[in-house]
CSV table of C-alpha atoms in Angstrom, one decimal:
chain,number,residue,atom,x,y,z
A,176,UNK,CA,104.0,59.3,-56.9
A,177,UNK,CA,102.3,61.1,-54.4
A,178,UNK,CA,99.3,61.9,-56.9
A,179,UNK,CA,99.1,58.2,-57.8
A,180,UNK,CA,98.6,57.5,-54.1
A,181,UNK,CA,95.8,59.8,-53.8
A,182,UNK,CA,94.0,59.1,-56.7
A,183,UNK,CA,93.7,55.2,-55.3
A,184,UNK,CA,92.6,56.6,-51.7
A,185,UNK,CA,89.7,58.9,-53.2
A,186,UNK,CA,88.4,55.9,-55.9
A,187,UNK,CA,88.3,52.9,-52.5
A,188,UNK,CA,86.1,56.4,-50.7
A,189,UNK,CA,83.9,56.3,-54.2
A,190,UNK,CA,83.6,52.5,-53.9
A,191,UNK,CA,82.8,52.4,-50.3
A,192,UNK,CA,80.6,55.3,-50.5
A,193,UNK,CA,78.6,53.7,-53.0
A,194,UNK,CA,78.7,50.2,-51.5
A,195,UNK,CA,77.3,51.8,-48.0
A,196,UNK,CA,74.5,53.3,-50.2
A,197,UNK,CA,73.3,50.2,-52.3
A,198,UNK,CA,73.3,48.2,-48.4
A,199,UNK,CA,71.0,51.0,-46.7
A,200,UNK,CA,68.1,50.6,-49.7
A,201,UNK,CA,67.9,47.2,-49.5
A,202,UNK,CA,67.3,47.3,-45.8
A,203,UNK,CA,64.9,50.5,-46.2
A,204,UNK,CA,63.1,48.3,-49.4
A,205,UNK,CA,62.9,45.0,-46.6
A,206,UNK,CA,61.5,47.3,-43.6
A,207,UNK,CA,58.4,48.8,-45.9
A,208,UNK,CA,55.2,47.2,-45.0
A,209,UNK,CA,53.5,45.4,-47.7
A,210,UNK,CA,51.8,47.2,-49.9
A,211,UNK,CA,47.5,47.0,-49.1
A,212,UNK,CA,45.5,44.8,-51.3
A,213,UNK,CA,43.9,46.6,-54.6
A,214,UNK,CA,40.5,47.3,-53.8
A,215,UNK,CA,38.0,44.2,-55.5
A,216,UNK,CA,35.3,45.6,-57.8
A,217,UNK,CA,32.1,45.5,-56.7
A,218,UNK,CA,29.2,43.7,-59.0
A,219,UNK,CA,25.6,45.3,-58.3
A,220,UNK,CA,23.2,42.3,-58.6
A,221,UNK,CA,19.9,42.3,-60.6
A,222,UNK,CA,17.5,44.1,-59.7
A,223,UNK,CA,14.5,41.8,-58.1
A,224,UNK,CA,11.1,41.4,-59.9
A,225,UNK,CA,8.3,43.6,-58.2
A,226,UNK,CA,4.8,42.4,-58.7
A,227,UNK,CA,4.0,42.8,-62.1
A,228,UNK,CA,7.7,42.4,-63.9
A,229,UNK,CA,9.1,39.4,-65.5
A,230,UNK,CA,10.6,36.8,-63.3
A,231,UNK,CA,13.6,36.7,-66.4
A,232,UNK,CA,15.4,39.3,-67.9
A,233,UNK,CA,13.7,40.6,-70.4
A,234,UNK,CA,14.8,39.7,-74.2
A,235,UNK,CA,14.7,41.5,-77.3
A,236,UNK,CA,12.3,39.1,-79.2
A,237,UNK,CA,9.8,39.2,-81.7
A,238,UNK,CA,6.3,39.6,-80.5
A,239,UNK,CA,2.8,38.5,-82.0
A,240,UNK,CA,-0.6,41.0,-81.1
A,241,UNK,CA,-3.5,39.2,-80.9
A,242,UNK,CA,-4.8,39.8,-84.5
A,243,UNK,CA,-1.7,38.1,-85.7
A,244,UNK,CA,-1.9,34.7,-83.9
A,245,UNK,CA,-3.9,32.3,-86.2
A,246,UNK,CA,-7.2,30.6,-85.0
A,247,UNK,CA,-7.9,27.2,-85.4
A,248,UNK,CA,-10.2,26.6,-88.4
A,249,UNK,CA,-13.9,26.3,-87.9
A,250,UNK,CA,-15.8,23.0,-86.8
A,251,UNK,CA,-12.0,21.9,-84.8
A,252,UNK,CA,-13.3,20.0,-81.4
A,253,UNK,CA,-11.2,21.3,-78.7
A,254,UNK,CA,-9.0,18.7,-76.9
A,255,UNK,CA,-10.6,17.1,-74.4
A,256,UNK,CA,-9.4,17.0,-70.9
A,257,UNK,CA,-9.8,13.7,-69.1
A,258,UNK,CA,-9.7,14.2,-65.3
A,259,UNK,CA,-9.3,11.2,-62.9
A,260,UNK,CA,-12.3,12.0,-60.3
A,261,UNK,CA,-12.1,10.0,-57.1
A,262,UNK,CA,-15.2,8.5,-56.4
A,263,UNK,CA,-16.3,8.4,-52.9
A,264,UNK,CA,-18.7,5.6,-51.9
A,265,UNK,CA,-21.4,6.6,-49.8
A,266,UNK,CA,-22.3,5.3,-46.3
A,267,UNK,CA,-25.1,2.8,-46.7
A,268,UNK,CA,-27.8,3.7,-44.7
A,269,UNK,CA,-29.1,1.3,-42.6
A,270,UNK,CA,-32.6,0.6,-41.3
A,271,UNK,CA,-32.7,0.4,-38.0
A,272,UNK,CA,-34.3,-2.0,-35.7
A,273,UNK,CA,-38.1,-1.4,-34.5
A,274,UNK,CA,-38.5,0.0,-30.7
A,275,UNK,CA,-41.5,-1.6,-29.5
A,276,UNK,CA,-40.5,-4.7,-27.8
A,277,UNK,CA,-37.2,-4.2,-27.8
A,278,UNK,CA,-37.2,-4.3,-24.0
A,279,UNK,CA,-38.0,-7.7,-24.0
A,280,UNK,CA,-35.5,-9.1,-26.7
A,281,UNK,CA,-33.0,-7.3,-24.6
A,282,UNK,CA,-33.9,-8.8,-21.6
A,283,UNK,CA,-30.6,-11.0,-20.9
A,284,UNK,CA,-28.8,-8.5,-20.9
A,285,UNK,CA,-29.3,-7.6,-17.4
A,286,UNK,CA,-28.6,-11.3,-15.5
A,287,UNK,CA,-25.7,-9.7,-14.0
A,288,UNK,CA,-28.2,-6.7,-12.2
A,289,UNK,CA,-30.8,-10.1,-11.5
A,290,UNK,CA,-28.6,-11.8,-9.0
A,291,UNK,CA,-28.3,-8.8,-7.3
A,292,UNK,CA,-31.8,-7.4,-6.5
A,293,UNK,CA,-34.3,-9.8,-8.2
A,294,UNK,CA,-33.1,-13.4,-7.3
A,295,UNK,CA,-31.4,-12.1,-4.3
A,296,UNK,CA,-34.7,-11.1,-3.1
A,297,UNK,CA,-36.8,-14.6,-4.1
A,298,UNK,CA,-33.9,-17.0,-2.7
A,299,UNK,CA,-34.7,-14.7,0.6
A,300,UNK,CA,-38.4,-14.7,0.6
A,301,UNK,CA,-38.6,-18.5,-0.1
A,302,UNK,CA,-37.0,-19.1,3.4
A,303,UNK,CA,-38.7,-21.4,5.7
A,304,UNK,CA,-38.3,-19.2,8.7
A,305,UNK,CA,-38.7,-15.5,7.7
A,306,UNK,CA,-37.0,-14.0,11.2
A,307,UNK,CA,-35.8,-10.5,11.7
A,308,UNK,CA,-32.3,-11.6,10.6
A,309,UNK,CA,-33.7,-12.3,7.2
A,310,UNK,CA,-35.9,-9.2,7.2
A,311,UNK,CA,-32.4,-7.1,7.6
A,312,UNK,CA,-30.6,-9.2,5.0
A,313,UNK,CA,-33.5,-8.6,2.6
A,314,UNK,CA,-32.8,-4.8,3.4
A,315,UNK,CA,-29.3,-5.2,2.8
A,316,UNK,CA,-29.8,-6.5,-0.7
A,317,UNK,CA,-32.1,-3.7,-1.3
A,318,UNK,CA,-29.5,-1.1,-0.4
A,319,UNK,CA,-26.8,-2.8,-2.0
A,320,UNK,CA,-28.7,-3.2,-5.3
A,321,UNK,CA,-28.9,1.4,-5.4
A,322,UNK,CA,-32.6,1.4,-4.5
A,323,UNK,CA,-32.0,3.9,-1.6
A,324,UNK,CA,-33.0,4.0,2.2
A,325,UNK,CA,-36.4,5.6,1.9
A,326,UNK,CA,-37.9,3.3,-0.9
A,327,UNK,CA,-35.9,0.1,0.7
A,328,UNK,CA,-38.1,0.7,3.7
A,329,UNK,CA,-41.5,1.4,2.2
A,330,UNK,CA,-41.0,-1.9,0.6
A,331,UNK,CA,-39.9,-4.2,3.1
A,332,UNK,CA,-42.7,-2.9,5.2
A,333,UNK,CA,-45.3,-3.7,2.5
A,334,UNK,CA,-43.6,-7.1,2.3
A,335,UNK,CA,-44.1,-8.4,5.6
A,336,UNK,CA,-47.2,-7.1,6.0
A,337,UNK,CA,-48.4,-9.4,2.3
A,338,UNK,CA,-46.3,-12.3,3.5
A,339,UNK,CA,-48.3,-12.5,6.6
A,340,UNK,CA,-51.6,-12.1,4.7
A,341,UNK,CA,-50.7,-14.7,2.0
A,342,UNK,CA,-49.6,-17.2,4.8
A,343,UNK,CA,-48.6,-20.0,2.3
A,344,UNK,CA,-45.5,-18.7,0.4
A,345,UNK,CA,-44.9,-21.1,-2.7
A,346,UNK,CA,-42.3,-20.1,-5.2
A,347,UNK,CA,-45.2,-19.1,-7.7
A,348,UNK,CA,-47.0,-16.6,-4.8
A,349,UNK,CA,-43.6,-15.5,-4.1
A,350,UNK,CA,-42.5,-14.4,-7.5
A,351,UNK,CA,-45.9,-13.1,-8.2
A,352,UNK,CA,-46.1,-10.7,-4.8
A,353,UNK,CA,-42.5,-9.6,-5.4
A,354,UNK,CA,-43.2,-8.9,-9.1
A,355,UNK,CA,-46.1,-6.7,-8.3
A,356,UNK,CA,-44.6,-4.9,-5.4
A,357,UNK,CA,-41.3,-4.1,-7.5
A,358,UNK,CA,-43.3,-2.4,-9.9
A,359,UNK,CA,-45.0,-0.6,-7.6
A,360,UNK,CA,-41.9,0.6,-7.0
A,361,UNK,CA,-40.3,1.4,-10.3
A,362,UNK,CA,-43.8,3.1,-10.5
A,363,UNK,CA,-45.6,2.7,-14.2
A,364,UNK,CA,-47.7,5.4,-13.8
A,365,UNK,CA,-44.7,8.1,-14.7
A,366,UNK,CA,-45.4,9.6,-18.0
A,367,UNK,CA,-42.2,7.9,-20.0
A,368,UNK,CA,-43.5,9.4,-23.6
A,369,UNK,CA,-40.7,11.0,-25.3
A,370,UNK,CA,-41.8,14.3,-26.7
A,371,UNK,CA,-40.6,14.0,-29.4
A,372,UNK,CA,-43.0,15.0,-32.1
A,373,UNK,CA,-42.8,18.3,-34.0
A,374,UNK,CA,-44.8,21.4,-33.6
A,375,UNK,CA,-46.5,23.3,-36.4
A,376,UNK,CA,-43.7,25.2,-37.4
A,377,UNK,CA,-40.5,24.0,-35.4
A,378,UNK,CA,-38.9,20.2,-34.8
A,379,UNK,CA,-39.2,19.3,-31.6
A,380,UNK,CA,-36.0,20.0,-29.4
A,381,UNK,CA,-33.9,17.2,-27.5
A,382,UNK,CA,-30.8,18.2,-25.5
A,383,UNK,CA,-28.6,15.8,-24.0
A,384,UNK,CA,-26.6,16.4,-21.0
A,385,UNK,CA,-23.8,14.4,-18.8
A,386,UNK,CA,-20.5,14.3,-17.4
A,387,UNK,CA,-17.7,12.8,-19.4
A,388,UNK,CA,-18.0,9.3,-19.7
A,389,UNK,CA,-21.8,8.2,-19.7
A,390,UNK,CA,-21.8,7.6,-23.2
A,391,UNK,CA,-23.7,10.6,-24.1
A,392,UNK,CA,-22.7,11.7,-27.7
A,393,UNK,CA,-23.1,7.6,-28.6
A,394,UNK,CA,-26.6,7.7,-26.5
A,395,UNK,CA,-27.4,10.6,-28.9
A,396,UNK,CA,-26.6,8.8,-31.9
A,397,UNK,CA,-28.5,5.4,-30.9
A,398,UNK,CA,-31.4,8.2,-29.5
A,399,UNK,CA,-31.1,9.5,-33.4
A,400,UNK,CA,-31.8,5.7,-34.8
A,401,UNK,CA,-34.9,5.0,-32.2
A,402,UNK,CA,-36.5,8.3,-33.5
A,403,UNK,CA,-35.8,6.9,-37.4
A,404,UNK,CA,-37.2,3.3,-36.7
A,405,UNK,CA,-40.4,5.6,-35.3
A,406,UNK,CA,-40.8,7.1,-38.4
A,407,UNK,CA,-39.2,10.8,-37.5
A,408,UNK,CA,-36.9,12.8,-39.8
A,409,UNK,CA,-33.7,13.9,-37.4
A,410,UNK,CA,-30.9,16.7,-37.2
A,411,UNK,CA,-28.0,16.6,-35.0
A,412,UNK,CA,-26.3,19.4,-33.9
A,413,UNK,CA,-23.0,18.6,-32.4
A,414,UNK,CA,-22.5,21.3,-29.7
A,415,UNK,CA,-19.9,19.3,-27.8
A,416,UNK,CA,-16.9,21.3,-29.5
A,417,UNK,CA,-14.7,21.0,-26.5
A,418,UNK,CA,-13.6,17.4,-27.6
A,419,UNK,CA,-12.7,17.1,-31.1
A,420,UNK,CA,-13.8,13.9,-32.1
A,421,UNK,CA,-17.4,14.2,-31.0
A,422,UNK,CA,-18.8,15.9,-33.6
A,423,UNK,CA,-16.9,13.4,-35.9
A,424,UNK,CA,-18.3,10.2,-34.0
A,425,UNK,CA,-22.0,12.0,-34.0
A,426,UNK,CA,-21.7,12.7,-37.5
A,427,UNK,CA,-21.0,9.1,-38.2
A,428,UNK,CA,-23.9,7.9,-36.5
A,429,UNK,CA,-25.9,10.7,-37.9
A,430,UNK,CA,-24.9,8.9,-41.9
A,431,UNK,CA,-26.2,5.3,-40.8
A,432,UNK,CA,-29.1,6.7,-40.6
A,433,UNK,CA,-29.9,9.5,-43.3
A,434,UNK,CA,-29.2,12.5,-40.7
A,435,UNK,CA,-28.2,15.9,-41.2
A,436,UNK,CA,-25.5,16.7,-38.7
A,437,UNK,CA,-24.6,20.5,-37.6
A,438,UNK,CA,-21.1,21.6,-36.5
A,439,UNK,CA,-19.3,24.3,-35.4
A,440,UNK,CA,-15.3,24.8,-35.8
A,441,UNK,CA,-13.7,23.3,-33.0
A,442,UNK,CA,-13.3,25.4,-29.7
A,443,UNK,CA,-16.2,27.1,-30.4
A,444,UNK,CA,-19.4,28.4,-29.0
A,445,UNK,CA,-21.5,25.4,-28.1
A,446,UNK,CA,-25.0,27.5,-28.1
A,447,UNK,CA,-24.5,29.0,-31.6
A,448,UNK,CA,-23.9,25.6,-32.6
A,449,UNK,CA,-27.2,24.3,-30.7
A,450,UNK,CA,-29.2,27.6,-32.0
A,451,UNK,CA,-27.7,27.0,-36.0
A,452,UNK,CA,-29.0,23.1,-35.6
A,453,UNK,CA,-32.6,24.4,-34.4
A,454,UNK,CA,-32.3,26.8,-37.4
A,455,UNK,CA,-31.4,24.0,-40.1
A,456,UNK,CA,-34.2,22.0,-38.5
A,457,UNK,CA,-36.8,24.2,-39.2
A,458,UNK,CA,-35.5,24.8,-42.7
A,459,UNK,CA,-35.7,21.4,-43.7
A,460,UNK,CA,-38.4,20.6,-41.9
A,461,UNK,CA,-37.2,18.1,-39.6
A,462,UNK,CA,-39.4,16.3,-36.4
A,463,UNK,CA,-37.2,16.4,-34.1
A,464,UNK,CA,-33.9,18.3,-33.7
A,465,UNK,CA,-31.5,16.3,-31.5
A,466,UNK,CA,-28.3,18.4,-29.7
A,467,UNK,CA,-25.6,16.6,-28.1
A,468,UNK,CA,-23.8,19.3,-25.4
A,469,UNK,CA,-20.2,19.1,-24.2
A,470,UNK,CA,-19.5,16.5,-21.1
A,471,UNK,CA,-18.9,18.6,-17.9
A,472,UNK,CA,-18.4,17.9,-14.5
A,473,UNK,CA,-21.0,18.7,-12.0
A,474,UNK,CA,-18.5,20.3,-9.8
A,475,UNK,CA,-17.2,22.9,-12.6
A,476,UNK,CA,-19.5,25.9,-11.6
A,477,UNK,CA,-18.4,28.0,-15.0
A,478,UNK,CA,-19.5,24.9,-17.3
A,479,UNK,CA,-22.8,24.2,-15.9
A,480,UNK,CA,-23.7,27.5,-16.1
A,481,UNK,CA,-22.7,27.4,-19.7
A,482,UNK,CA,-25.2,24.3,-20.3
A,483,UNK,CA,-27.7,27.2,-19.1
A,484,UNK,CA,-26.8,29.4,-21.6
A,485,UNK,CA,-27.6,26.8,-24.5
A,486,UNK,CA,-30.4,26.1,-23.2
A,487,UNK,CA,-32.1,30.1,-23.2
A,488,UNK,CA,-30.5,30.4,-26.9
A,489,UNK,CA,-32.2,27.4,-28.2
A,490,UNK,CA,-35.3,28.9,-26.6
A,491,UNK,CA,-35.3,31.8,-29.3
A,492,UNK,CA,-36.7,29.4,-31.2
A,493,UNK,CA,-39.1,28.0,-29.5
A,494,UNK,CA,-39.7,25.7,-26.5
A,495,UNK,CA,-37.2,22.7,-25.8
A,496,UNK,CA,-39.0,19.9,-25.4
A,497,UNK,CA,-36.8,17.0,-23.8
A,498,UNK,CA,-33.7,17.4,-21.4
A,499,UNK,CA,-32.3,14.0,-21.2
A,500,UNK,CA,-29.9,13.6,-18.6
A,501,UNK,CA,-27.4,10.3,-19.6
A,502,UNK,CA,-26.5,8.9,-16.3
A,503,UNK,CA,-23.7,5.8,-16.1
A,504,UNK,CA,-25.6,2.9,-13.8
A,505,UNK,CA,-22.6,1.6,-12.7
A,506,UNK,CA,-21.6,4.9,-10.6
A,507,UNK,CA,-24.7,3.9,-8.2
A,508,UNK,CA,-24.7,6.6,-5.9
A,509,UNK,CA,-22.8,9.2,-7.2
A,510,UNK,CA,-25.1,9.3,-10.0
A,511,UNK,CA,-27.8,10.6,-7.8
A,512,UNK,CA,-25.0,13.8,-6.8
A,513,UNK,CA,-24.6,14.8,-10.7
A,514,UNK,CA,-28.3,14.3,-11.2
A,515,UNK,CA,-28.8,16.8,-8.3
A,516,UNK,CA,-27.2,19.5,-9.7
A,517,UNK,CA,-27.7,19.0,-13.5
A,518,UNK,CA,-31.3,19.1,-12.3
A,519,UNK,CA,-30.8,22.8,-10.3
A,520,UNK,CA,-29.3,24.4,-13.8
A,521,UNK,CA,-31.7,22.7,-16.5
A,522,UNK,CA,-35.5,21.2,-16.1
A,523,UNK,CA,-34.7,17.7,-16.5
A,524,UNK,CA,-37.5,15.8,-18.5
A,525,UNK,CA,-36.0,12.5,-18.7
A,526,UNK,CA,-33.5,9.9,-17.6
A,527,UNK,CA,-31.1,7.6,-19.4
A,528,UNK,CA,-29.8,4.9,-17.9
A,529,UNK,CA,-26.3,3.4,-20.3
A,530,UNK,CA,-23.9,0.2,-18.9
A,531,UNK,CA,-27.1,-1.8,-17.0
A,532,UNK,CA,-26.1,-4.6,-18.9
A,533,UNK,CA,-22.4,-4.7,-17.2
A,534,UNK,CA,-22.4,-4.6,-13.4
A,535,UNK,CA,-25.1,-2.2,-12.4
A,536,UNK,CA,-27.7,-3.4,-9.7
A,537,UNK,CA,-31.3,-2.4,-10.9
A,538,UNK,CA,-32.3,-0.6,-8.1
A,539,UNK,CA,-30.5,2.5,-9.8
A,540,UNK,CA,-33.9,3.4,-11.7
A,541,UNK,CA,-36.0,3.5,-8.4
A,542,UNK,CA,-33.2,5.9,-6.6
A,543,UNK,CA,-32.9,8.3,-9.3
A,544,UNK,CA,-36.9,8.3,-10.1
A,545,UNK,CA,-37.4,9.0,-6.2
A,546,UNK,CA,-34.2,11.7,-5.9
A,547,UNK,CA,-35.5,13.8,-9.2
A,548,UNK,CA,-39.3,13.0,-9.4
A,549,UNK,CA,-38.6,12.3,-13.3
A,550,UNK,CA,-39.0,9.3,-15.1
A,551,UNK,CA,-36.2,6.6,-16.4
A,552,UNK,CA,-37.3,7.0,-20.1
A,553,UNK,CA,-34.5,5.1,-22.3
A,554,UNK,CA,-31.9,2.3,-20.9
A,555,UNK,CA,-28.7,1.3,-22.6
A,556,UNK,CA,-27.9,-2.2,-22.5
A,557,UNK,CA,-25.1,-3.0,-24.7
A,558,UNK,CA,-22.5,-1.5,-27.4
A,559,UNK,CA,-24.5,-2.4,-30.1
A,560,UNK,CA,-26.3,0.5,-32.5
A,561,UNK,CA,-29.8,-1.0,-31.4
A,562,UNK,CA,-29.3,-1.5,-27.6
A,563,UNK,CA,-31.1,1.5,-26.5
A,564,UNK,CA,-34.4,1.0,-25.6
A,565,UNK,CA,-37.6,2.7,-24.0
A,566,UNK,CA,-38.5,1.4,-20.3
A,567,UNK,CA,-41.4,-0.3,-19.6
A,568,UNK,CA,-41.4,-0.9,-16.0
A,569,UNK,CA,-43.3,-4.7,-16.7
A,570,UNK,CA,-40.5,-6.1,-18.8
A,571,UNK,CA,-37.7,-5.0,-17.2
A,572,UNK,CA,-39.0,-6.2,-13.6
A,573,UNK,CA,-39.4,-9.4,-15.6
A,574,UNK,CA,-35.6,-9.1,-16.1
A,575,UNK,CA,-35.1,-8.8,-12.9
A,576,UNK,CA,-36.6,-11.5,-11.4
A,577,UNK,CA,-36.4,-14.1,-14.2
A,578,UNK,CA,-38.4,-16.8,-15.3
């Protein structure tokens, strides 16, 4: 019996023995940490084509050498190739209008500058009583008008002193005394020939200077079309490349009329422009080589000496001919400060006078004659491509005055 018992209590310590150990491996198997990931396998990607492979992977195909291709049998046309070409029509060139006269078909234009100097001065004069009241108010107009202090005096003393000879002062002695002494004033016996005509083996050389705003690149372009209705083959050089649509509005003007036009990239040097324009003209022949320089203000120091420098590289050349200075009428006085100094860093030859059809008085051309001892050589009096013309002091006192 006693065996029995101990058999039972040795198998329930196998059991539990065996139980305890099945309990402990599960728990050891549910504390393990996962197992890491398998490590992926890494693809190497193609290669790249260097310069010289084949974009593709090559193939194993069959290839032809040359004495293997066939040729096409002899007398075969080859296909022809039709391609669409974009025609471009060609700006017509027009034939501009003819210079002489063209002061006097202009003459309306400048009614608004008459009622301020000309008639102003002949509703005046034809005062019953001509008292020193009306003396001062006839200096007053004269002042007002631009003419300046200096030549308003001169000629309200040569006034008085013809009234009071003439004694009778009808409308017709009137007009006529105050015609002859306005042109006196303009003075006609300033040399107002543009030099224009070409040397024996160089064009003759125009520059055009200004500030911004006088309409100087479009007086170079209507200057282009009075040298054409003379007769005179023209280059432009556009050596404003500080404003990048200059050159294109010069060479637009230059087209109308049959003219080469010279340009630089823009930004760049304005005097190997000028000096590559001089060199095309002489190439080709031209009369007269005509350079449009960049708009500066007379106050920037670095830029007028700049205009300088054009000039002296143009002058490797050979002489320059014209300086044309493009002055806006309607700035009156201040005109005469940027004439000053343009006139201190280049040799001004000429005068151009744009906008004396809009509100500019007339006595503009007297002041700036008087302040730079040059001449008033073209006048611009309207937007249209033939509304520059030469001054001829006769007709445009005329206009001044009226009928």
């Amino acid at each position: 019996m006693e065996i029995v018992i101990l058999a039972v209590v040795i198998a329930l310590v196998v059991i539990l023995g065996a139980g305890g150990l099945v309990v402990g491996s599960r728990r050891r198997k549910q504390q393990l940490p996962p197992a890491p990931p398998s490590t992926p396998t890494l693809t190497k990607p193609p290669a790249e084509p260097q310069v010289g492979d084949e974009a593709e992977t090559p193939r194993d195909e069959p290839r032809r050498t040359v004495e293997e291709v066939p040729l096409p049998p002899a007398g075969t046309a080859a296909p022809e190739v039709l391609e669409e070409i974009e025609l471009v029509e060609p700006i017509p060139i027009e034939q501009p209008e003819p210079t002489a006269g063209r002061l006097v078909r202009l003459r309306s234009r400048l009614s608004r500058s008459q009622n301020s100097l000309g008639k102003g001065l002949l509703s005046l004069l034809s005062r019953e009583r001509l008292d020193d009241d009306t003396w001062e108010e006839i200096e007053d107009t004269l002042i007002t008008a631009d003419v300046g202090v200096a030549p308003t005096q001169e000629l309200v003393e040569r006034l008085r002193t013809r009234v009071k000879v003439l004694g009778t002062r009808t409308p017709e002695d009137l007009r006529a005394l105050l015609r002859e002494e306005l042109i006196t004033l303009v003075d006609p016996t300033l040399d107002r020939t543009l030099h224009t005509g070409s040397h024996e083996e160089t064009p003759a050389v125009v520059l055009v200077v200004g500030v911004n705003g006088t309409g100087k690149t479009t007086t170079t372009g209507k200057l282009a079309r009075v040298l054409v209705a003379d007769g005179r083959s023209v280059v432009l050089g556009a050596a404003d490349t500080f404003r990048a649509a200059a050159a294109d509005q010069l060479q637009t003007w230059g087209e109308r009329v049959g003219a080469r036009t010279v340009r630089g990239p823009e930004a760049g040097d304005p005097a190997s422009v000028a000096f590559d324009a001089v060199k095309e003209g002489i190439a080709e022949g031209a009369d007269t080589v005509l350079i449009d320089t960049a708009g500066r203000l007379h106050t920037k120091t670095g830029l007028m000496d700049e205009l300088g420098k054009v000039k002296r590289v143009v002058e490797k050349h050979g002489p320059v001919d014209e300086v044309l200075l493009v002055l806006d009428a309607t700035t009156g006085q201040n005109g005469l400060v940027q004439a000053r100094v343009f006139a201190e860093v280049v040799d001004i030859t000429g005068i151009v006078l744009t906008k004396l059809d809009g509100t500019a008085k007339g006595g503009i051309v007297v002041a700036v004659q008087r302040e730079l001892g040059v001449p008033v050589k073209l006048i611009g009096l309207g937007e249209g491509a033939d509304d520059l013309a030469p001054f001829e002091p006769e007709a445009f006192v005329d206009a001044l005055i009226g009928e």
